[in-house]
Amino acid sequence: MSGRTVTTPDGRTYAPGRAARELGLKRREFDLAVDLGRIRTVPDEGGGGRRVAHTEIERLRSQDGFPDALRARARSVSTGEAAGIMGVTGARFTRLARLGLLVPVAFYLNRYRTLVWLYLADEVAQFAADEQNAALVHGRSLPKELRARLASGLDLRARNWRGRHLGFLLRRAEDPWERAGALAALLDPVQIADVVKDPYERAHVHRFRPGPPTPGSPGSPAAQLVEELVTADDPDEIGWLRADLAQALDEARAHRPAPRPAPRAERRDDAGHTQHARRPDHTRHARHRPAARTLPAPAQLRPAASPAGGPGEHPGPPREPEHPRGLLGRLRRRSR
C-alpha cells in the first residue's frame, strides 16, 4: 500500500467509530475486520490515523447477507465458545491450541487479570469440519507424539499470535520505515539496538514502532504481562525477526535516510535558508575591556619581608652597619 492519500469520488471518509456504526459492527469486530483486510481503509489527510471511505461503506452494504455475513466473518470466540463450536471439551480445545493447530487472533485480560485468548469462529468451524482433523477432534485421545510434546510444556499460542499480529502490522505499513517499526514491535530494545546500531536510525525505527494492542497503565502487572506476550522469546523466532528487521532497514535506508541533526557549522532557519554558525570574535568589545595588569617577571620579584618587618614590607638596599656607641665603641675604633 502506498503512502498516498486515497481519494473517493465524493471525498467523504469516516473515522473508525463512525464507520463501525455505519456497518452495524461493534468496535472490536470492526477493528478485527480491518486487521483481516475485510474492510479497506485510507490514510487520513490530517495525519490522524486510518479512515474508511464512503464508497467502501457502500460496497460492504451491497454484499449479500449484510450485515450478518460481515459480522460472522469478524466474529471472535473464547476457548469455551470455540470448544462448543467444535463439540469438544475446553481442555481438548486448549491442547489443540497449545499444539499450534488453532491460532489465536486476539486476547484480552479479564477483571482477574487472567489471559483470555480469542479465536476466529470461522476458522474453528472449518477445522472441525475438515475430515483430516477427525481423529484430533473426535478421537478418545491425542496421538502419543502430540501428548509427549504437551507433556514437555509446549505452548505455541503466544508465538502464533505474534506471527498473526505481525501480519496485521505489516498490512498497515505504508513504507519501509513503517515495516521496520512493525518488526521491531516484537523485539526487546536490546535486540533492536544490536541490529540497528546507528542511534538516529534506531530513533526513527522507534518512531514507527507500534505499541501493544491492549496497553495498560505503565508498570502495572497487566502492562507487564502484555509486554511479555508481545515480545518474542523463542530463539528461532528472535533470529528470523532480526534477519527481517535488518533487511527492512536496508530497504528503508535506500527509500529515505533517517533524519539527522544538521552540522553545527550549517543549520537551516524556519524559512529553510542555510545559516552558517559564526565563529567567536575574540576582538569584539576589546576596546571596552579593562587593561590587563602586567606582572613582574620572575627575576624581578623580591623576596617577601620577614615577619619582623610587618606585612607587605620589603627591605631596602643594604645599609652600613652602625658602630656601637660608648666606651666600648671608642676602644674598638682605636684598635683598627
XYZ file of N, CA, C and O in Angstrom, residues 137-289:
612
model
N -10.229 -34.268 16.701
C -11.423 -33.682 17.307
C -12.238 -34.735 18.041
O -12.673 -34.523 19.192
N -12.431 -35.884 17.429
C -13.358 -36.872 17.987
C -12.665 -38.091 18.575
O -13.346 -38.960 19.152
N -11.360 -38.237 18.414
C -10.669 -39.395 18.957
C -10.690 -39.404 20.478
O -10.827 -38.358 21.133
N -10.544 -40.602 21.039
C -10.585 -40.717 22.507
C -9.406 -39.988 23.138
O -9.521 -39.450 24.235
N -8.273 -39.995 22.463
C -7.092 -39.289 22.974
C -6.245 -38.842 21.802
O -6.380 -39.347 20.673
N -5.336 -37.918 22.060
C -4.442 -37.421 21.017
C -3.341 -38.446 20.754
O -3.018 -39.274 21.615
N -2.741 -38.407 19.582
C -1.626 -39.307 19.296
C -0.507 -39.173 20.322
O -0.327 -38.128 20.950
N 0.252 -40.244 20.490
C 1.281 -40.312 21.530
C 2.318 -39.205 21.392
O 2.737 -38.589 22.385
N 2.764 -38.945 20.145
C 3.798 -37.920 19.960
C 3.293 -36.522 20.335
O 4.042 -35.700 20.870
N 2.022 -36.253 20.095
C 1.455 -34.962 20.482
C 1.327 -34.863 22.001
O 1.568 -33.796 22.584
N 0.978 -35.953 22.633
C 0.888 -35.933 24.094
C 2.267 -35.703 24.712
O 2.399 -35.015 25.730
N 3.307 -36.274 24.084
C 4.667 -36.070 24.594
C 5.088 -34.605 24.474
O 5.738 -34.049 25.378
N 4.716 -33.950 23.393
C 5.059 -32.533 23.217
C 4.334 -31.673 24.244
O 4.907 -30.725 24.793
N 3.087 -31.992 24.501
C 2.351 -31.249 25.526
C 2.957 -31.479 26.908
O 3.045 -30.543 27.730
N 3.386 -32.717 27.181
C 3.984 -33.023 28.478
C 5.286 -32.260 28.690
O 5.663 -31.970 29.838
N 5.977 -31.918 27.601
C 7.231 -31.162 27.718
C 6.998 -29.674 27.971
O 7.957 -28.919 28.138
N 5.741 -29.258 27.982
C 5.427 -27.850 28.246
C 5.193 -27.015 27.013
O 5.147 -25.775 27.097
N 5.048 -27.627 25.860
C 4.862 -26.869 24.629
C 3.585 -26.033 24.695
O 2.528 -26.517 25.083
N 3.711 -24.762 24.303
C 2.557 -23.875 24.199
C 2.869 -22.835 23.129
O 3.636 -21.892 23.371
N 2.311 -23.002 21.958
C 2.594 -22.137 20.815
C 1.580 -21.011 20.643
O 1.644 -20.292 19.648
N 0.684 -20.856 21.596
C -0.364 -19.852 21.407
C 0.209 -18.439 21.302
O -0.157 -17.668 20.393
N 1.097 -18.074 22.216
C 1.643 -16.713 22.180
C 2.479 -16.480 20.930
O 2.362 -15.439 20.262
N 3.316 -17.432 20.568
C 4.160 -17.256 19.381
C 3.308 -17.174 18.117
O 3.565 -16.334 17.243
N 2.316 -18.045 17.994
C 1.462 -17.999 16.812
C 0.655 -16.708 16.745
O 0.423 -16.154 15.660
N 0.215 -16.217 17.918
C -0.493 -14.939 17.902
C 0.435 -13.824 17.442
O 0.025 -12.950 16.660
N 1.704 -13.823 17.903
C 2.645 -12.776 17.479
C 2.838 -12.811 15.969
O 2.918 -11.751 15.317
N 2.931 -14.007 15.397
C 3.069 -14.087 13.948
C 1.873 -13.499 13.218
O 2.021 -12.792 12.220
N 0.696 -13.784 13.729
C -0.513 -13.233 13.104
C -0.590 -11.725 13.312
O -0.940 -10.971 12.399
N -0.253 -11.273 14.507
C -0.274 -9.843 14.801
C 0.720 -9.092 13.923
O 0.423 -7.989 13.442
N 1.885 -9.684 13.685
C 2.861 -9.042 12.802
C 2.293 -8.894 11.396
O 2.519 -7.874 10.732
N 1.560 -9.886 10.941
C 0.923 -9.748 9.629
C -0.035 -8.576 9.577
O -0.094 -7.851 8.573
N -0.779 -8.363 10.657
C -1.682 -7.205 10.703
C -0.891 -5.900 10.628
O -1.275 -4.960 9.913
N 0.213 -5.831 11.400
C 1.012 -4.599 11.423
C 1.645 -4.327 10.066
O 1.691 -3.177 9.608
N 2.134 -5.372 9.398
C 2.759 -5.181 8.091
C 1.730 -4.770 7.047
O 2.054 -4.042 6.098
N 0.489 -5.205 7.198
C -0.557 -4.806 6.259
C -0.830 -3.301 6.356
O -1.151 -2.651 5.357
N -0.690 -2.756 7.553
C -0.925 -1.308 7.727
C 0.263 -0.467 7.268
O 0.111 0.720 7.006
N 1.465 -1.053 7.226
C 2.674 -0.285 6.916
C 2.621 0.246 5.490
O 2.224 -0.464 4.566
N 3.045 1.491 5.327
C 2.971 2.146 4.023
C 4.334 2.427 3.411
O 4.406 2.832 2.255
N 5.425 2.263 4.154
C 6.754 2.435 3.581
C 7.738 1.567 4.368
O 7.376 0.974 5.391
N 8.981 1.440 3.897
C 9.927 0.533 4.561
C 10.195 0.881 6.024
O 10.440 -0.026 6.832
N 10.181 2.158 6.389
C 10.420 2.518 7.786
C 9.295 2.004 8.679
O 9.546 1.550 9.807
N 8.063 2.058 8.194
C 6.953 1.520 8.975
C 7.034 -0.001 9.070
O 6.672 -0.592 10.092
N 7.522 -0.645 8.017
C 7.707 -2.100 8.084
C 8.784 -2.459 9.097
O 8.650 -3.441 9.842
N 9.855 -1.672 9.126
C 10.899 -1.908 10.125
C 10.352 -1.708 11.532
O 10.664 -2.470 12.456
N 9.515 -0.683 11.712
C 8.902 -0.464 13.025
C 7.991 -1.599 13.433
O 7.941 -1.980 14.609
N 7.275 -2.178 12.476
C 6.390 -3.302 12.786
C 7.191 -4.510 13.256
O 6.822 -5.189 14.218
N 8.308 -4.796 12.605
C 9.153 -5.914 13.026
C 9.766 -5.650 14.391
O 9.872 -6.552 15.230
N 10.156 -4.396 14.629
C 10.757 -4.047 15.924
C 9.753 -4.151 17.059
O 10.153 -4.281 18.225
N 8.457 -4.105 16.750
C 7.439 -4.170 17.805
C 7.466 -5.490 18.550
O 6.977 -5.579 19.676
N 8.043 -6.539 17.946
C 8.074 -7.848 18.583
C 9.430 -8.176 19.200
O 9.626 -9.282 19.705
N 10.372 -7.235 19.164
C 11.701 -7.451 19.727
C 11.913 -6.536 20.925
O 11.386 -5.425 20.968
N 12.716 -6.996 21.872
C 13.007 -6.138 23.015
C 14.068 -5.109 22.609
O 14.771 -5.276 21.606
N 14.196 -4.009 23.368
C 15.119 -2.929 22.981
C 16.560 -3.378 22.806
O 17.292 -2.818 21.988
N 17.009 -4.382 23.564
C 18.387 -4.855 23.424
C 18.601 -5.465 22.044
O 19.623 -5.207 21.383
N 17.658 -6.273 21.577
C 17.767 -6.881 20.251
C 17.719 -5.813 19.159
O 18.456 -5.880 18.167
N 16.868 -4.816 19.343
C 16.762 -3.744 18.347
C 18.073 -2.983 18.254
O 18.578 -2.693 17.159
N 18.661 -2.649 19.408
C 19.915 -1.897 19.411
C 21.046 -2.697 18.775
O 21.962 -2.123 18.177
N 21.003 -4.020 18.888
C 22.049 -4.854 18.306
C 21.939 -4.899 16.782
O 22.948 -5.041 16.087
N 20.727 -4.778 16.258
C 20.532 -4.803 14.809
C 20.652 -3.394 14.218
O 21.323 -3.189 13.201
N 20.018 -2.425 14.862
C 20.024 -1.034 14.381
C 21.023 -0.266 15.236
O 20.684 0.309 16.269
N 22.273 -0.246 14.817
C 23.337 0.303 15.650
C 23.398 1.823 15.601
O 23.859 2.453 16.540
N 22.989 2.415 14.482
C 23.031 3.875 14.375
C 21.934 4.479 15.260
O 20.761 4.132 15.126
N 22.278 5.389 16.174
C 21.261 5.911 17.101
C 20.158 6.698 16.417
O 19.009 6.668 16.873
N 20.465 7.400 15.326
C 19.436 8.177 14.632
C 18.482 7.251 13.883
O 17.271 7.484 13.868
N 19.022 6.201 13.281
C 18.147 5.224 12.632
C 17.304 4.490 13.667
O 16.126 4.215 13.440
N 17.900 4.191 14.809
C 17.151 3.489 15.850
C 16.007 4.360 16.372
O 14.897 3.868 16.609
N 16.266 5.640 16.554
C 15.202 6.544 17.000
C 14.092 6.629 15.958
O 12.909 6.711 16.306
N 14.456 6.583 14.671
C 13.451 6.652 13.613
C 12.621 5.371 13.578
O 11.401 5.418 13.352
N 13.264 4.233 13.807
C 12.522 2.967 13.859
C 11.545 2.987 15.032
O 10.383 2.580 14.905
N 11.995 3.475 16.183
C 11.109 3.531 17.349
C 9.927 4.470 17.110
O 8.858 4.283 17.701
N 10.114 5.452 16.259
C 9.012 6.360 15.947
C 7.855 5.614 15.299
O 6.685 5.941 15.514
N 8.177 4.586 14.506
C 7.149 3.814 13.804
C 6.864 2.487 14.494
O 6.158 1.650 13.932
N 7.376 2.272 15.673
C 7.171 1.006 16.384
C 5.815 1.049 17.079
O 5.603 1.826 18.006
N 4.861 0.226 16.657
C 3.526 0.280 17.272
C 3.570 -0.154 18.728
O 4.411 -0.963 19.144
N 2.662 0.391 19.502
C 2.536 -0.008 20.889
C 1.785 -1.313 21.031
O 1.323 -1.900 20.046
N 1.656 -1.801 22.261
C 0.940 -3.067 22.478
C -0.526 -2.935 22.091
O -1.101 -1.845 22.151
N -1.166 -4.025 21.691
C -2.562 -3.952 21.247
C -3.533 -3.615 22.353
O -4.585 -3.033 22.094
N -3.218 -3.978 23.580
C -4.087 -3.654 24.717
C -3.227 -3.031 25.811
O -2.846 -3.707 26.774
N -2.877 -1.748 25.673
C -1.982 -1.138 26.652
C -2.661 -0.983 28.004
O -3.859 -0.771 28.102
N -1.852 -1.114 29.041
C -2.333 -0.891 30.402
C -1.576 0.256 31.029
O -0.763 0.931 30.377
N -1.828 0.501 32.285
C -1.102 1.557 32.989
C 0.375 1.194 33.044
O 0.713 0.051 33.374
N 1.274 2.141 32.715
C 2.706 1.813 32.695
C 3.165 1.231 34.032
O 2.867 1.776 35.100
N 3.875 0.114 33.971
C 4.392 -0.516 35.170
C 3.419 -1.414 35.892
O 3.806 -2.083 36.855
N 2.172 -1.461 35.454
C 1.176 -2.297 36.126
C 1.407 -3.767 35.763
O 2.004 -4.084 34.740
N 0.915 -4.695 36.595
C 1.055 -6.119 36.245
C 0.432 -6.456 34.891
O 0.967 -7.278 34.147
N -0.697 -5.814 34.581
C -1.332 -6.088 33.289
C -0.434 -5.638 32.139
O -0.278 -6.350 31.136
N 0.166 -4.453 32.266
C 1.049 -3.950 31.207
C 2.279 -4.839 31.056
O 2.743 -5.095 29.940
N 2.815 -5.337 32.161
C 3.974 -6.226 32.090
C 3.621 -7.544 31.405
O 4.406 -8.076 30.615
N 2.428 -8.065 31.696
C 2.011 -9.310 31.066
C 1.849 -9.133 29.566
O 2.287 -9.969 28.767
N 1.236 -8.023 29.161
C 1.058 -7.763 27.731
C 2.413 -7.607 27.044
O 2.633 -8.116 25.932
N 3.339 -6.919 27.706
C 4.675 -6.746 27.119
C 5.369 -8.091 26.925
O 6.036 -8.316 25.915
N 5.210 -9.001 27.871
C 5.806 -10.328 27.730
C 5.184 -11.090 26.559
O 5.889 -11.785 25.817
N 3.883 -10.954 26.384
C 3.213 -11.654 25.285
C 3.652 -11.110 23.923
O 3.813 -11.864 22.963
N 3.848 -9.804 23.852
C 4.178 -9.171 22.576
C 5.638 -9.427 22.195
O 5.972 -9.473 21.000
N 6.524 -9.584 23.171
C 7.951 -9.701 22.901
C 8.341 -11.142 22.608
O 8.035 -12.053 23.384
N 9.028 -11.356 21.487
C 9.473 -12.693 21.103
C 10.448 -13.241 22.134
O 11.333 -12.515 22.620
N 10.302 -14.541 22.453
C 11.180 -15.157 23.443
C 11.821 -16.442 22.946
O 12.742 -16.967 23.581
N 11.371 -16.969 21.827
C 11.936 -18.193 21.280
C 13.156 -17.853 20.413
O 13.100 -16.914 19.611
N 14.281 -18.559 20.586
C 15.489 -18.223 19.805
C 15.261 -18.225 18.296
O 15.765 -17.340 17.589
N 14.523 -19.206 17.792
C 14.266 -19.237 16.345
C 13.438 -18.029 15.909
O 13.708 -17.410 14.875
N 12.426 -17.703 16.712
C 11.580 -16.557 16.385
C 12.388 -15.271 16.403
O 12.259 -14.417 15.507
N 13.240 -15.104 17.413
C 14.083 -13.907 17.504
C 15.029 -13.843 16.315
O 15.254 -12.768 15.734
N 15.556 -14.969 15.912
C 16.506 -14.992 14.797
C 15.893 -14.506 13.499
O 16.481 -13.667 12.799
N 14.708 -15.017 13.146
C 14.135 -14.569 11.866
C 13.583 -13.153 11.953
O 13.575 -12.426 10.957
N 13.173 -12.722 13.139
C 12.758 -11.321 13.280
C 13.946 -10.379 13.091
O 13.833 -9.332 12.438
N 15.095 -10.724 13.658
C 16.297 -9.905 13.480
C 16.707 -9.861 12.012
O 17.087 -8.798 11.492
N 16.655 -11.004 11.336
C 17.033 -11.031 9.921
C 16.080 -10.177 9.085
O 16.520 -9.414 8.204
N 14.792 -10.289 9.344
C 13.821 -9.485 8.601
C 13.973 -8.001 8.909
O 13.804 -7.152 8.018
N 14.299 -7.674 10.159
C 14.495 -6.263 10.514
C 15.713 -5.694 9.802
O 15.675 -4.557 9.306
N 16.800 -6.457 9.726
C 17.993 -5.981 9.025
C 17.694 -5.740 7.543
O 18.143 -4.741 6.961
N 16.935 -6.640 6.923
C 16.579 -6.453 5.514
C 15.672 -5.242 5.331
O 15.857 -4.447 4.401
N 14.694 -5.092 6.220
C 13.805 -3.927 6.126
C 14.574 -2.632 6.340
O 14.262 -1.601 5.721
N 15.583 -2.672 7.187
C 16.389 -1.472 7.431
C 17.174 -1.081 6.179
O 17.280 0.111 5.849
N 17.728 -2.059 5.478
C 18.428 -1.760 4.219
C 17.476 -1.113 3.213
O 17.838 -0.146 2.522
N 16.264 -1.653 3.106
C 15.283 -1.077 2.189
C 14.879 0.329 2.624
O 14.669 1.209 1.782
N 14.777 0.542 3.930
C 14.384 1.863 4.432
C 15.469 2.892 4.150
O 15.162 4.041 3.778
N 16.736 2.513 4.308
C 17.828 3.448 4.020
C 17.799 3.867 2.552
O 18.014 5.038 2.226
N 17.563 2.889 1.666
C 17.511 3.213 0.239
C 16.300 4.075 -0.095
O 16.354 4.907 -1.008
N 15.209 3.876 0.627
C 13.986 4.635 0.372
C 14.105 6.075 0.852
O 13.780 7.019 0.121
N 14.601 6.258 2.071
C 14.714 7.594 2.651
C 15.623 7.508 3.879
O 15.318 6.786 4.827
N 16.745 8.234 3.880
C 17.625 8.167 5.050
C 16.920 8.679 6.300
O 16.023 9.521 6.241
N 17.325 8.168 7.423
C 16.768 8.637 8.689
C 17.175 10.081 8.932
O 18.295 10.477 8.595
N 16.303 10.907 9.478
C 16.664 12.310 9.729
C 17.772 12.424 10.764
O 17.832 11.655 11.724
N 18.641 13.382 10.538
C 19.743 13.651 11.454
C 19.829 15.142 11.699
O 19.432 15.942 10.855
N 20.368 15.555 12.834
C 20.533 17.000 13.070
C 21.562 17.576 12.120
O 22.542 16.904 11.755
N 21.344 18.816 11.669
C 22.292 19.472 10.771
C 23.603 19.713 11.502
O 23.627 19.872 12.724
N 24.738 19.715 10.777
C 26.014 20.021 11.433
C 25.962 21.378 12.102
O 25.237 22.275 11.683
N 26.773 21.544 13.148
C 26.748 22.797 13.898
C 27.173 23.974 13.035
O 26.733 25.090 13.260
N 28.038 23.732 12.051
C 28.511 24.832 11.211
C 27.498 25.231 10.156
O 27.653 26.227 9.492
N 26.426 24.415 9.988
C 25.442 24.726 8.956
C 24.075 24.261 9.406
O 23.820 23.074 9.520
N 23.167 25.160 9.713
C 21.810 24.837 10.103
C 20.843 25.658 9.261
O 21.218 26.639 8.630
N 19.605 25.258 9.261
C 18.591 25.965 8.478
C 17.617 26.643 9.416
O 17.252 26.085 10.449
N 17.218 27.868 9.019
C 16.253 28.587 9.837
C 14.853 28.113 9.483
O 14.655 27.182 8.709
N 13.841 28.764 10.069
C 12.453 28.351 9.854
C 12.028 28.468 8.397
O 11.136 27.753 7.946
N 12.655 29.370 7.649
C 12.288 29.561 6.247
C 13.027 28.608 5.321
O 12.830 28.628 4.125
N 13.902 27.756 5.895
C 14.621 26.796 5.075
C 15.938 27.312 4.541
O 16.590 26.650 3.745
N 16.396 28.529 4.961
C 17.643 29.088 4.476
C 18.794 28.573 5.322
O 18.671 28.404 6.538
N 19.904 28.334 4.663
C 21.074 27.828 5.367
C 21.711 28.948 6.157
O 21.916 30.051 5.662
N 22.034 28.662 7.409
C 22.706 29.620 8.267
C 24.024 29.014 8.702
O 24.077 27.881 9.161
N 25.094 29.767 8.512
C 26.409 29.303 8.920
C 26.690 29.819 10.326
O 26.479 30.991 10.631
N 27.170 28.942 11.150
C 27.461 29.336 12.528
C 28.639 30.295 12.541
O 29.637 30.106 11.840
N 28.550 31.362 13.313
C 29.620 32.346 13.414
C 30.684 31.863 14.381
O 30.380 31.296 15.412
N 31.919 32.142 13.973
C 32.985 31.844 14.892
C 33.055 32.934 15.957
O 32.746 34.086 15.701
N 33.468 32.594 17.150
C 33.537 33.620 18.188
C 34.565 34.685 17.838
O 35.681 34.381 17.421
N 34.173 35.959 17.927
C 35.031 37.095 17.618
C 35.732 37.516 18.894
O 35.147 38.146 19.770
N 37.028 37.163 18.991
C 37.759 37.460 20.215
C 38.120 38.938 20.312
O 38.467 39.421 21.389
N 38.054 39.671 19.155
C 38.410 41.095 19.198
C 37.211 41.966 19.500
O 37.344 43.156 19.694
N 35.981 41.301 19.523
C 34.781 42.094 19.746
C 34.782 42.632 21.172
O 35.116 41.898 22.120
N 34.436 43.883 21.318
C 34.386 44.562 22.609
C 35.758 44.647 23.279
O 35.843 44.831 24.484
N 36.835 44.502 22.486
C 38.161 44.576 23.099
C 38.421 45.964 23.656
O 39.134 46.126 24.647
N 37.836 47.015 23.008
C 38.062 48.377 23.488
C 37.436 48.609 24.839
O 37.822 49.522 25.561
N 36.444 47.814 25.175
C 35.740 48.036 26.422
C 36.262 47.170 27.547
O 35.746 47.224 28.644
N 37.275 46.347 27.233
C 37.808 45.513 28.284
C 38.851 46.287 29.088
O 39.618 47.046 28.542
